[in-house]
mmCIF file of C-alpha atoms in Angstrom:
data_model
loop_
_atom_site.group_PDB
_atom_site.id
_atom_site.type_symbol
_atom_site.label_atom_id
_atom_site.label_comp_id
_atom_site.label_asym_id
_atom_site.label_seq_id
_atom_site.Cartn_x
_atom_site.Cartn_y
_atom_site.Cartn_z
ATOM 1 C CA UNK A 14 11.623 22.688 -5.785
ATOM 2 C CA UNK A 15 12.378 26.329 -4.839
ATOM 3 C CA UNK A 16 9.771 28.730 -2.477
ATOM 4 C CA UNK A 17 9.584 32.082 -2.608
ATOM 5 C CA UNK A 18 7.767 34.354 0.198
ATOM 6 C CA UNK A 19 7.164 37.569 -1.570
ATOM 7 C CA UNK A 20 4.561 38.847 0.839
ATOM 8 C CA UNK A 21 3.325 36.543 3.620
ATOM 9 C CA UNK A 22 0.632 38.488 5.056
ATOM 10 C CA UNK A 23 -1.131 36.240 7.851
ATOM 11 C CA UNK A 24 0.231 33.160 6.438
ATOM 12 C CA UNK A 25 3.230 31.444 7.609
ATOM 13 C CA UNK A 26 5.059 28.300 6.238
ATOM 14 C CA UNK A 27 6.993 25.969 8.356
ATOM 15 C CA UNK A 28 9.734 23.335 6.611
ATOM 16 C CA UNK A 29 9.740 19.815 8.273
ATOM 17 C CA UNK A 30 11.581 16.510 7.528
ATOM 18 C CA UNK A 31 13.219 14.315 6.923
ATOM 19 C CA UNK A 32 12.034 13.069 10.139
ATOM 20 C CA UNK A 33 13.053 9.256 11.770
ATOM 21 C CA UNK A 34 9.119 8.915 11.018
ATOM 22 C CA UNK A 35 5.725 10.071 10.594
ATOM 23 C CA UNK A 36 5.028 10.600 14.853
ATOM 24 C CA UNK A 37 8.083 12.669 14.581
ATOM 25 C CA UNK A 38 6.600 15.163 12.003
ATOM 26 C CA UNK A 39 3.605 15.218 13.355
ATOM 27 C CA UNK A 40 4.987 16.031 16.860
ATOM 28 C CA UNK A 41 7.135 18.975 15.359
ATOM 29 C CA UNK A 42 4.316 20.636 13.459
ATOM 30 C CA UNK A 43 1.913 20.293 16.609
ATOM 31 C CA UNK A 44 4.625 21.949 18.536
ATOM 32 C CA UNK A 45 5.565 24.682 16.074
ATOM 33 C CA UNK A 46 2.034 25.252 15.952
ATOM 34 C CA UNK A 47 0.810 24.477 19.561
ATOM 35 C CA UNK A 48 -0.847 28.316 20.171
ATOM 36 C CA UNK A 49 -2.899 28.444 17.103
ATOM 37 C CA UNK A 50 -3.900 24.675 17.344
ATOM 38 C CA UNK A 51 -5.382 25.303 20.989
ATOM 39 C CA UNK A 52 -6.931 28.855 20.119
ATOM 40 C CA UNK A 53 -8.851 27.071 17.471
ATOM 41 C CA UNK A 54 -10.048 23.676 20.217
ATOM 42 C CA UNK A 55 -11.450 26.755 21.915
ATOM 43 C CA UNK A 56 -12.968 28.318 19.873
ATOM 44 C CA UNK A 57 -14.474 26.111 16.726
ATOM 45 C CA UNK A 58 -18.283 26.074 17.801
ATOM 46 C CA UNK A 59 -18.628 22.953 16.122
ATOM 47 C CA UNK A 60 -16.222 21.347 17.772
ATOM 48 C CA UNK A 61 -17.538 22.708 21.078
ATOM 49 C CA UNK A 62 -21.349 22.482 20.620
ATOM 50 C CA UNK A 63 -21.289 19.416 18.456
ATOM 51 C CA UNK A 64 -18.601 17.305 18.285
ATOM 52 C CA UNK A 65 -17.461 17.257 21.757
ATOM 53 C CA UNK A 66 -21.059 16.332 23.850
ATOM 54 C CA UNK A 67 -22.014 13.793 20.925
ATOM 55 C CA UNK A 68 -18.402 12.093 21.678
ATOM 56 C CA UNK A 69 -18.867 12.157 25.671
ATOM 57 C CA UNK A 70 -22.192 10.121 24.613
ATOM 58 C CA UNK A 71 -22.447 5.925 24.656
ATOM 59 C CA UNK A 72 -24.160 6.346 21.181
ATOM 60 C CA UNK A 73 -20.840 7.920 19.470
ATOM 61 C CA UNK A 74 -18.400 5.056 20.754
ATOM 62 C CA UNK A 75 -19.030 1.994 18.104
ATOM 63 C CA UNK A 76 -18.338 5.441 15.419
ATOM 64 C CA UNK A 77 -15.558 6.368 17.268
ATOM 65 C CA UNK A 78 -14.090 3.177 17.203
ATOM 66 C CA UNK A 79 -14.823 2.029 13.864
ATOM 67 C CA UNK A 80 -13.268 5.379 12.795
ATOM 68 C CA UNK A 81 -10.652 4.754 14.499
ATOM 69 C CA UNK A 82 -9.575 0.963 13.609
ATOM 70 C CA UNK A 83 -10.778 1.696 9.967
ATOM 71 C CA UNK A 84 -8.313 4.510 9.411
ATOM 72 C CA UNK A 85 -5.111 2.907 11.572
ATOM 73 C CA UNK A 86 -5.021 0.362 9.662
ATOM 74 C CA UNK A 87 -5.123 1.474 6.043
ATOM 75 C CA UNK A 88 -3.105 4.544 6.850
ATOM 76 C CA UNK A 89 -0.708 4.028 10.033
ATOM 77 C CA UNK A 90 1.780 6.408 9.000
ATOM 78 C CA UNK A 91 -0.680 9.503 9.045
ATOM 79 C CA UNK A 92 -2.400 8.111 12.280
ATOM 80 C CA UNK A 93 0.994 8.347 14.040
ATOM 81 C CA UNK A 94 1.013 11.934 12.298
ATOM 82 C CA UNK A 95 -2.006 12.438 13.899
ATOM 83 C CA UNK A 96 -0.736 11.495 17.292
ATOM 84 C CA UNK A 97 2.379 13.283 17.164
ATOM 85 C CA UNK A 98 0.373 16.683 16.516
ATOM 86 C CA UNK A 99 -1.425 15.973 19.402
ATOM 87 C CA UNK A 100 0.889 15.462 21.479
ATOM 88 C CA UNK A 101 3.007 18.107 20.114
ATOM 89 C CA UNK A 102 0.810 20.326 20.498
ATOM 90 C CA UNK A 103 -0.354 19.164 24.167
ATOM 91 C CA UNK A 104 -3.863 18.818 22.730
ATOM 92 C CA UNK A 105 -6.573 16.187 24.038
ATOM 93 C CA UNK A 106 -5.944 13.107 21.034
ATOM 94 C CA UNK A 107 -9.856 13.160 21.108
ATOM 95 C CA UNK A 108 -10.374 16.923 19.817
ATOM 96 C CA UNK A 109 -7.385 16.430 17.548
ATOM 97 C CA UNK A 110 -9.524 13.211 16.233
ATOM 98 C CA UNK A 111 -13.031 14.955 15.891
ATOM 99 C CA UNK A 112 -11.606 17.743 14.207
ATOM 100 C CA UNK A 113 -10.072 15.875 11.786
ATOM 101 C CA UNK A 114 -13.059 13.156 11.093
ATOM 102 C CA UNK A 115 -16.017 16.361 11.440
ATOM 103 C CA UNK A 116 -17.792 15.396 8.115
ATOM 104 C CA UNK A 117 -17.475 11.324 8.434
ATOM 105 C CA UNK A 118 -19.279 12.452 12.281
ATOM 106 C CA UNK A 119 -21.725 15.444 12.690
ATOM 107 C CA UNK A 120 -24.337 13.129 10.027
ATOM 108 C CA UNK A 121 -24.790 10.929 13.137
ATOM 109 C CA UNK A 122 -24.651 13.814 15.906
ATOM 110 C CA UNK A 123 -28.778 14.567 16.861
ATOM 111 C CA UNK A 124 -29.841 17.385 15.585
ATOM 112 C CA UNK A 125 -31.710 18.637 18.553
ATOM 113 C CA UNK A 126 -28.046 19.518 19.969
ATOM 114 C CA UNK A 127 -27.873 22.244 17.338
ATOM 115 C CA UNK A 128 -28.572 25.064 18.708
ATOM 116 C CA UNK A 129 -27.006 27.973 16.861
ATOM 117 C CA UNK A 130 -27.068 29.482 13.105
ATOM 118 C CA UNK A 131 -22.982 29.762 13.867
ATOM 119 C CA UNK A 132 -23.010 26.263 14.329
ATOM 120 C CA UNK A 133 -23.440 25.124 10.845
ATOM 121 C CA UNK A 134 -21.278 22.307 9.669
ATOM 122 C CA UNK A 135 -20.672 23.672 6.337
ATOM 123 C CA UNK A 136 -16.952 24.841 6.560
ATOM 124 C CA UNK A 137 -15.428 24.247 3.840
ATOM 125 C CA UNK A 138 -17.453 25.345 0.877
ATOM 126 C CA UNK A 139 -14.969 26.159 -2.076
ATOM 127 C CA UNK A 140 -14.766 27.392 -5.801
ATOM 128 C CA UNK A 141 -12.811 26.118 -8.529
ATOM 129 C CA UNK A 142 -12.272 27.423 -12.406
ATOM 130 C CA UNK A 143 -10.249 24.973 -14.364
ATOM 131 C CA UNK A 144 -9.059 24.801 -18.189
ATOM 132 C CA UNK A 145 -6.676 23.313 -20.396
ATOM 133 C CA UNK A 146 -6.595 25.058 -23.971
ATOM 134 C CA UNK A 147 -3.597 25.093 -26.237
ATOM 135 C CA UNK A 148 -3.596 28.917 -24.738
ATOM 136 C CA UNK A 149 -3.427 28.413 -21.345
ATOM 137 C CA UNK A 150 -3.992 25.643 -18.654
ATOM 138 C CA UNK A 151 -4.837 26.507 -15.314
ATOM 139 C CA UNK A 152 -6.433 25.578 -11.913
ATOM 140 C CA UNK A 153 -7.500 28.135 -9.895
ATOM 141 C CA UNK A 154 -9.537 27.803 -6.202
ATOM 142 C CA UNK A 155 -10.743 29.649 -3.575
ATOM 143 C CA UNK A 156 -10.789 27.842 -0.056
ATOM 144 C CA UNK A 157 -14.111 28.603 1.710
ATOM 145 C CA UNK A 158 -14.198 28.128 5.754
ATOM 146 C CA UNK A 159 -16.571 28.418 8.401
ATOM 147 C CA UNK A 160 -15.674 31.892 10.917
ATOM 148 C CA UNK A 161 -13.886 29.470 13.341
ATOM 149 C CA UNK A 162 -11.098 28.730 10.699
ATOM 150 C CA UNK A 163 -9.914 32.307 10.277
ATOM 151 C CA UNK A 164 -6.225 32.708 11.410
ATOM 152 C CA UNK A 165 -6.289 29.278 11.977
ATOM 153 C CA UNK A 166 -4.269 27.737 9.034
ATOM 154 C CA UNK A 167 -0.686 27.361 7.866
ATOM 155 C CA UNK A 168 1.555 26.183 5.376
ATOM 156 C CA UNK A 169 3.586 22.955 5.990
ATOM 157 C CA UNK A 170 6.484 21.950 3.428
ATOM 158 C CA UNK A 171 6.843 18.342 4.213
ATOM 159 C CA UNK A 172 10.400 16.847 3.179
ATOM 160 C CA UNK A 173 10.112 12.906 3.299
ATOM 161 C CA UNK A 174 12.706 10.177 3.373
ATOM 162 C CA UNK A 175 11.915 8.952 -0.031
ATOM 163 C CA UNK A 176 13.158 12.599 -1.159
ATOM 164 C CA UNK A 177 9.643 13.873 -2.296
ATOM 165 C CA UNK A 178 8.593 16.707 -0.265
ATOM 166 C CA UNK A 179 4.976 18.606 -0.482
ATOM 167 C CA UNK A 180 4.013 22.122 0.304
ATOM 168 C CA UNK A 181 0.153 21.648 1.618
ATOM 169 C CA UNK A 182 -2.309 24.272 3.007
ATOM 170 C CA UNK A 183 -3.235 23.045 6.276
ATOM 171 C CA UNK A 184 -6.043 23.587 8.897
ATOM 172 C CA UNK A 185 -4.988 23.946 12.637
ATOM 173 C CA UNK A 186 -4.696 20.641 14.468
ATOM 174 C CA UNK A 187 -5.917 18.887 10.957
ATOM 175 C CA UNK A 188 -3.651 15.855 8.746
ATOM 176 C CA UNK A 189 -1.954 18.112 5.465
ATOM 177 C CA UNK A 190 -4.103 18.885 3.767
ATOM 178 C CA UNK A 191 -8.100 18.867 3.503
ATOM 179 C CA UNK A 192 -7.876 22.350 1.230
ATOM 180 C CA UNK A 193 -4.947 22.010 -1.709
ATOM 181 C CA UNK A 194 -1.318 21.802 -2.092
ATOM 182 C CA UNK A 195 1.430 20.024 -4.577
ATOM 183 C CA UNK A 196 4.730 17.837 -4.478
ATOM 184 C CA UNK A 197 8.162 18.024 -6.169
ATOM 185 C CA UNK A 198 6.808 15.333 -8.780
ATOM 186 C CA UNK A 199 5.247 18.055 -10.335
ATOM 187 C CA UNK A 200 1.319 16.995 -8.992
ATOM 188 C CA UNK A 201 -0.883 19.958 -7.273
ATOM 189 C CA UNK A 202 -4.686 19.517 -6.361
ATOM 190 C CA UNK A 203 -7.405 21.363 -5.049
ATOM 191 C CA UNK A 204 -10.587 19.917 -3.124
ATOM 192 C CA UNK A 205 -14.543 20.659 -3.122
ATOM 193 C CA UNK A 206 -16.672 19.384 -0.301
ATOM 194 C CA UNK A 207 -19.864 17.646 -1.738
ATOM 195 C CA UNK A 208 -23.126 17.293 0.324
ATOM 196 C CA UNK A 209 -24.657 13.360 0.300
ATOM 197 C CA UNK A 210 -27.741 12.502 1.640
ATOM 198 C CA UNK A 211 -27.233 10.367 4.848
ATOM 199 C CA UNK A 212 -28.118 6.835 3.297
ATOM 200 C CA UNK A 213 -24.986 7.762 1.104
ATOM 201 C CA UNK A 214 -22.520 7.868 4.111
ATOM 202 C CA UNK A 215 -20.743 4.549 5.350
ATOM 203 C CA UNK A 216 -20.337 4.962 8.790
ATOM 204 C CA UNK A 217 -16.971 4.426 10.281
ATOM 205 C CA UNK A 218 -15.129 4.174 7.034
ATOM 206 C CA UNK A 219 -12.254 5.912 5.734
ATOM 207 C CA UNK A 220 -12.201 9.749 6.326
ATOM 208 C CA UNK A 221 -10.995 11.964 3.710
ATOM 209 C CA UNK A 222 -8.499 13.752 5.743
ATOM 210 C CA UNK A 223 -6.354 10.731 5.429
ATOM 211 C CA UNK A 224 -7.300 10.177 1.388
ATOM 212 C CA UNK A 225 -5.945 13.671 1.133
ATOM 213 C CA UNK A 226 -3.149 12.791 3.193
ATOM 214 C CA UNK A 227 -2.342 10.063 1.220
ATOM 215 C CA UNK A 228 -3.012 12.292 -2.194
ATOM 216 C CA UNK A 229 0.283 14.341 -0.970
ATOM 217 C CA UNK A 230 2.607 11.470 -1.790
ATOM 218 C CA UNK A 231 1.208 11.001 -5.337
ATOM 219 C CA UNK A 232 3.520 10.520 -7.989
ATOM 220 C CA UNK A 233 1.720 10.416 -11.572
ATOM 221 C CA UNK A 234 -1.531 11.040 -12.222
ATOM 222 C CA UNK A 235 -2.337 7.428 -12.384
ATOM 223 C CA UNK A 236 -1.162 6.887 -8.961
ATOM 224 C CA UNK A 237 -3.025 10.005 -7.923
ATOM 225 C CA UNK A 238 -6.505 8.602 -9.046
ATOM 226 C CA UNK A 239 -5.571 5.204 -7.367
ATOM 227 C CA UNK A 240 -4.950 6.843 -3.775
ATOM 228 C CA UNK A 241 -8.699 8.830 -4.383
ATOM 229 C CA UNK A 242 -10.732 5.953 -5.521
ATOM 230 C CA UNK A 243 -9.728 2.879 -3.790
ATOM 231 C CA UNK A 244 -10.056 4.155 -0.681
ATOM 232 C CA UNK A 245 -13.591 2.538 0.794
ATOM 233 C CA UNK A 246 -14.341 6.411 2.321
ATOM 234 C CA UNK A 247 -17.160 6.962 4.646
ATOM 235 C CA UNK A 248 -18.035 10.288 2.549
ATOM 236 C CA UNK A 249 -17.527 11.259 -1.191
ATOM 237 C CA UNK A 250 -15.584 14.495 -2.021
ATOM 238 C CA UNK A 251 -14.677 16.137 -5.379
ATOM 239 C CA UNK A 252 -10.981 16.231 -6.190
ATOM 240 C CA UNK A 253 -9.302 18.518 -9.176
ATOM 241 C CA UNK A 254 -5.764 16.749 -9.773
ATOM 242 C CA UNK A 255 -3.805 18.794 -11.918
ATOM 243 C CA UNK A 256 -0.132 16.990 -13.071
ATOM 244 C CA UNK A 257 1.983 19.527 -14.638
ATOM 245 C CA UNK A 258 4.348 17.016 -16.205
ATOM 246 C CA UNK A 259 1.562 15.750 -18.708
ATOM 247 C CA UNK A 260 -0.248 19.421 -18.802
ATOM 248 C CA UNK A 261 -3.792 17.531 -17.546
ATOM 249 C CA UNK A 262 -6.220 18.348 -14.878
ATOM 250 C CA UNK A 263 -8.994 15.642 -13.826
ATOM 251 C CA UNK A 264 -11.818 16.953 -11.876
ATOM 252 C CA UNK A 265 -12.870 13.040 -9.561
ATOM 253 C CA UNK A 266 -15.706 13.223 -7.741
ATOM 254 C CA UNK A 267 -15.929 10.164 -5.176
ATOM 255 C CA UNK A 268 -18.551 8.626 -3.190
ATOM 256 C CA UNK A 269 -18.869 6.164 -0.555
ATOM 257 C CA UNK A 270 -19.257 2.095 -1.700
ATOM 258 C CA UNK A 271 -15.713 2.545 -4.415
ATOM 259 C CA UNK A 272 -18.214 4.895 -6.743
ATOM 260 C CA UNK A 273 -16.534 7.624 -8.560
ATOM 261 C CA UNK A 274 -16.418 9.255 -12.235
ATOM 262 C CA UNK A 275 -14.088 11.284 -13.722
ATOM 263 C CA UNK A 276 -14.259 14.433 -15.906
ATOM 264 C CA UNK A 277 -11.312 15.508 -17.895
ATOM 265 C CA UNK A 278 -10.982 19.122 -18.024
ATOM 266 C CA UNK A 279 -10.652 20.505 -21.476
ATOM 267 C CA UNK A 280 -10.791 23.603 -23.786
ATOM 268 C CA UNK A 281 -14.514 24.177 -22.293
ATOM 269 C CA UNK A 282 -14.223 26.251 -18.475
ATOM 270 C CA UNK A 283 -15.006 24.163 -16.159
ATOM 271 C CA UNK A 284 -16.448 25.665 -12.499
ATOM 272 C CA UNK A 285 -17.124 23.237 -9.461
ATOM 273 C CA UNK A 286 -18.803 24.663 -6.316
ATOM 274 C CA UNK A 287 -20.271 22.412 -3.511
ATOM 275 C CA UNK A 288 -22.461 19.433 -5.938
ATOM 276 C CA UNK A 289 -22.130 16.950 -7.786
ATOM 277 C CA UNK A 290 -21.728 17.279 -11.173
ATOM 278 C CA UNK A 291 -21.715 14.358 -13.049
ATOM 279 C CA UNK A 292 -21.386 11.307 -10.325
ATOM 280 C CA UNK A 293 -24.954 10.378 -9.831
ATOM 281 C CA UNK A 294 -25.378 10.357 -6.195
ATOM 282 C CA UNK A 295 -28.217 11.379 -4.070
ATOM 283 C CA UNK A 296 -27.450 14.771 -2.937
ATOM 284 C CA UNK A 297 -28.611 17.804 -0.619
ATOM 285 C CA UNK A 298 -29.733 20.787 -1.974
ATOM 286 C CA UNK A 299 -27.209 23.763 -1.667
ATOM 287 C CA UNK A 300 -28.421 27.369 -2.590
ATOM 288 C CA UNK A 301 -25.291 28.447 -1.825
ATOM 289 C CA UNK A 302 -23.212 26.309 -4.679
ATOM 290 C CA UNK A 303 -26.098 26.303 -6.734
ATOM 291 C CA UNK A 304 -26.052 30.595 -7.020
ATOM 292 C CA UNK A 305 -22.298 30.520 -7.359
ATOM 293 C CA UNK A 306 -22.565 28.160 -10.550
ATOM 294 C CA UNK A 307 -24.929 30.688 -12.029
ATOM 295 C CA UNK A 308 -23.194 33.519 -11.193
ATOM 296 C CA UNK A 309 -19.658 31.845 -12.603
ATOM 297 C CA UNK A 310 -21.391 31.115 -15.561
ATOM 298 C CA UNK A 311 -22.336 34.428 -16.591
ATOM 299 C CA UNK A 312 -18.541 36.016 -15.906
ATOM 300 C CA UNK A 313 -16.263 35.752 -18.419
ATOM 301 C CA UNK A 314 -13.776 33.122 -18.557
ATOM 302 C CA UNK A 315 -11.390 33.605 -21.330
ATOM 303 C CA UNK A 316 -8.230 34.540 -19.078
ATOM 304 C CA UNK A 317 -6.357 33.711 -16.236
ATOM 305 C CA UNK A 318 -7.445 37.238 -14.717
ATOM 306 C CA UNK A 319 -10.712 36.388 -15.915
ATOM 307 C CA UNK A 320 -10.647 33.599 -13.490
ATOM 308 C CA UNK A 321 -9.593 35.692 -10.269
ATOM 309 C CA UNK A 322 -11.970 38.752 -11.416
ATOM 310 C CA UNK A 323 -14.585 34.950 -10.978
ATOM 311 C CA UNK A 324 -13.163 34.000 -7.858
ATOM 312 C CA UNK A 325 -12.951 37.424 -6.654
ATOM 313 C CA UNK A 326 -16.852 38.000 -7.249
ATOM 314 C CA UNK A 327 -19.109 39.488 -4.517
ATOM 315 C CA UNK A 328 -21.929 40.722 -6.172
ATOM 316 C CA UNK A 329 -24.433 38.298 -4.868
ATOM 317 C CA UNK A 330 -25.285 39.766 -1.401
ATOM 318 C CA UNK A 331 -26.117 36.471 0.066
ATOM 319 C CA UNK A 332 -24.203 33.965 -2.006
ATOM 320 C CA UNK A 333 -21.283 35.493 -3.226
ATOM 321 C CA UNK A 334 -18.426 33.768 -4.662
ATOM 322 C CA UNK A 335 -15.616 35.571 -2.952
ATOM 323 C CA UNK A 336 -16.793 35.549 0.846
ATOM 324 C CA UNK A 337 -16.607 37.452 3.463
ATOM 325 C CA UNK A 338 -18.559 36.994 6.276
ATOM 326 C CA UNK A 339 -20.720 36.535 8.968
ATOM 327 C CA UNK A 340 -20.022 32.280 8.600
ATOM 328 C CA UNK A 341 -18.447 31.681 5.792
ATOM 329 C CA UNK A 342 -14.637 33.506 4.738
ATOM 330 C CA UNK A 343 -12.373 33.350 1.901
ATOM 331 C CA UNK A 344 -9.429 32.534 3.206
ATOM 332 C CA UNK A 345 -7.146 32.575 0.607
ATOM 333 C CA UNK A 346 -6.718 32.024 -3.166
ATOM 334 C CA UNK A 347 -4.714 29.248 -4.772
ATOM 335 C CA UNK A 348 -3.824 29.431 -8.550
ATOM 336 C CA UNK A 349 -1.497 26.628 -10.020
ATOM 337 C CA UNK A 350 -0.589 27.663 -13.644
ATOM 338 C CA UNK A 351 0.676 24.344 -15.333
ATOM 339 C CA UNK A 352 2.584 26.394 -18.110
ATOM 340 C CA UNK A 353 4.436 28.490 -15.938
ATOM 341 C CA UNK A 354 4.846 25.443 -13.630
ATOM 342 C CA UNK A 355 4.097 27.821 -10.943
ATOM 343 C CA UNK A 356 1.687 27.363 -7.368
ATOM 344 C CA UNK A 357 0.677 31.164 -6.083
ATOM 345 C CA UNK A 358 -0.952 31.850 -2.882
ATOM 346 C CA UNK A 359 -3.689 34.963 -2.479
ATOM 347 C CA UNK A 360 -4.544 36.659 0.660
ATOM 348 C CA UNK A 361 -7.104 38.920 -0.131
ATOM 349 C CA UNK A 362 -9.616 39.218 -2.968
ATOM 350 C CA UNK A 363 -7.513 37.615 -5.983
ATOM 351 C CA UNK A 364 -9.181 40.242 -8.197
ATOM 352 C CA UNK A 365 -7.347 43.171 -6.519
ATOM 353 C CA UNK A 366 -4.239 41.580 -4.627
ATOM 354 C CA UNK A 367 -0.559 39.986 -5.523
ATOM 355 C CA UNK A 368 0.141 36.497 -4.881
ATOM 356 C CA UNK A 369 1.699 36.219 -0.943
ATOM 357 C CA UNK A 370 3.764 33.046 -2.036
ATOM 358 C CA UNK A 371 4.539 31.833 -5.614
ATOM 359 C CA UNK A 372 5.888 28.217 -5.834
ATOM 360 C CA UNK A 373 8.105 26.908 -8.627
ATOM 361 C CA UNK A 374 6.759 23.405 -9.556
ATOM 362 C CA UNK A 375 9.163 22.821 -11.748
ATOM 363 C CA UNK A 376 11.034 19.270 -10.995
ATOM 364 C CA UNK A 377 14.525 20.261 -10.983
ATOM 365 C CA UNK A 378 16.010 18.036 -8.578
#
């Protein structure tokens, strides 16, 4: 697998691994990253006004715990991971732990705690436009964040001892990766938050950072929908999974109780905001991903510069596609084009900008 930084704005990638094990590359990217892990403890108001005073509570222990026991033991490897960045980056374990478990928690934080518009829990609303035609197959994604995530991300390429190695876009302090990213085995994907109701959620179950995680290390797309759906998570998600090998992309939405349904993407565009689509799950209403489905389907689609002119859309004032601002940012583009076997990186509206990285996926070894 080859990189290639042609730009790097804001962005930077660090190489770790092989390590003597999974503490060890958890402790070097916590330390790499130690300033930018502790600007964002200080600063992510849901982690301040939220997170934090529900966990010094007597209520939030039996989650805590549960979370905690739950996870260690299906995933040890990434909870040592976990650790290690911690620790690497001098961080409190607990911070490093709410940050990374924030969706499978703030449905059980009171409400009446919530003081703020700024501290709304949705941070990671995202886009995707995906097709396979005998023309062209690609996946391409924006990844959505609350305010409190800008300048707070990097690029890890993760070399393992098996010999696989990953390249994942990773959130300060957080497990690689809850956004996107790909391995030398040729498999990429993307993600797409989805909003349950609360009787949906499984308290103290498995947390999607570690599915994620775990989705890194895939190495068909068989295995890849076995690490999504046997998981029993605490909260769905939506995953694309594209495998470049086979030219396929599956779009998996997941839900909590080993429910999920799959959707192979085809000749037909196919655009996935912030709902489900075809999982039947009880769901909250979201203007937000509702607008940007109507908008998406309006814009052409026909092109791969179609799809960033899509992603790069801001002509809805209040729910555009491409974001900027006051709560929720754009932080970057990702476009994995299955043909060219190629993984680009965008900083900046993908409509007007170059790719900062481009990736070969290709698996010569």
């Amino acid at each position: 697998m080859e990189s290639n930084n042609v730009i790097g704005k804001n962005l930077e990638i660090f190489e770790v691994g092989p390590c003597e094990n999974a503490y060890q590359m958890g402790f070097m990217i916590g330390q790499r990253f130690s300033k930018m892990i502790k600007s964002r403890l200080a600063t992510d108001l849901i982690l301040q006004n939220q997170l934090l005073p529900f966990a010094q509570t007597p209520k939030s222990q039996p989650l805590l715990q549960s979370l905690a026991i739950t996870n260690k033991k299906k995933f040890p490897e990434y909870w040592d991971e976990l650790l290690g960045t911690a620790d690497g980056s001098g961080s409190p374990f607990l911070e490093i732990m709410l940050l990374n478990f924030r969706k499978e928690i703030l449905p059980f934080v009171p409400q009446t705690t919530v003081d703020s518009k700024n501290d709304d829990d949705t941070n990671d609303d995202c886009s995707d436009i995906l097709l396979v035609s005998d023309s062209m197959a690609v996946a391409a994604h924006n990844e959505d964040a609350n305010v409190a995530l800008v300048g707070h991300t990097y690029l890890i390429k993760g070399i393992l001892s098996n010999g696989i190695s990953f390249t994942a876009y990773t959130y300060a302090g957080e497990l690689p990766s809850c956004a996107f990213g790909f391995n030398s085995l040729g498999m990429a994907f993307t993600l797409n938050s989805v909003p349950p109701t609360e009787e949906e959620i499984v308290a103290g179950a498995i947390g999607r950072n570690f599915v994620s995680r775990d989705l890194l290390e895939a190495q068909s797309i068989d295995d890849a929908l076995k690490r999504v759906h046997s998981p029993e998570v605490s909260i769905g998600h939506s995953y694309n999974v594209i495998d470049i090998r086979t030219r396929r992309i599956l779009n998996i939405e997941t839900a909590s109780r080993n429910r999920y349904s799959i959707r192979e993407v085809g000749t037909e565009p196919f655009f996935h905001a912030n709902m489900y689509l075809h999982l039947h799950v009880q769901q909250a209403h979201d203007d937000n991903s509702l607008c940007r489905g109507e908008r998406a389907a309006l814009l052409p689609k026909r092109s791969k510069s179609d799809f960033l002119s899509l992603l790069g859309n801001n002509k809805d004032a209040k729910y555009p596609i491409y974001m900027t601002g006051p709560l929720l940012y754009t932080l970057c583009t990702a476009v994995i084009d299955l043909d060219e076997q190629t993984f680009s990186i965008m900083e900046g509206n993908p409509k007007e900008t170059e790719a900062s990285f481009v990736f070969s996926m290709s698996s010569r070894q």
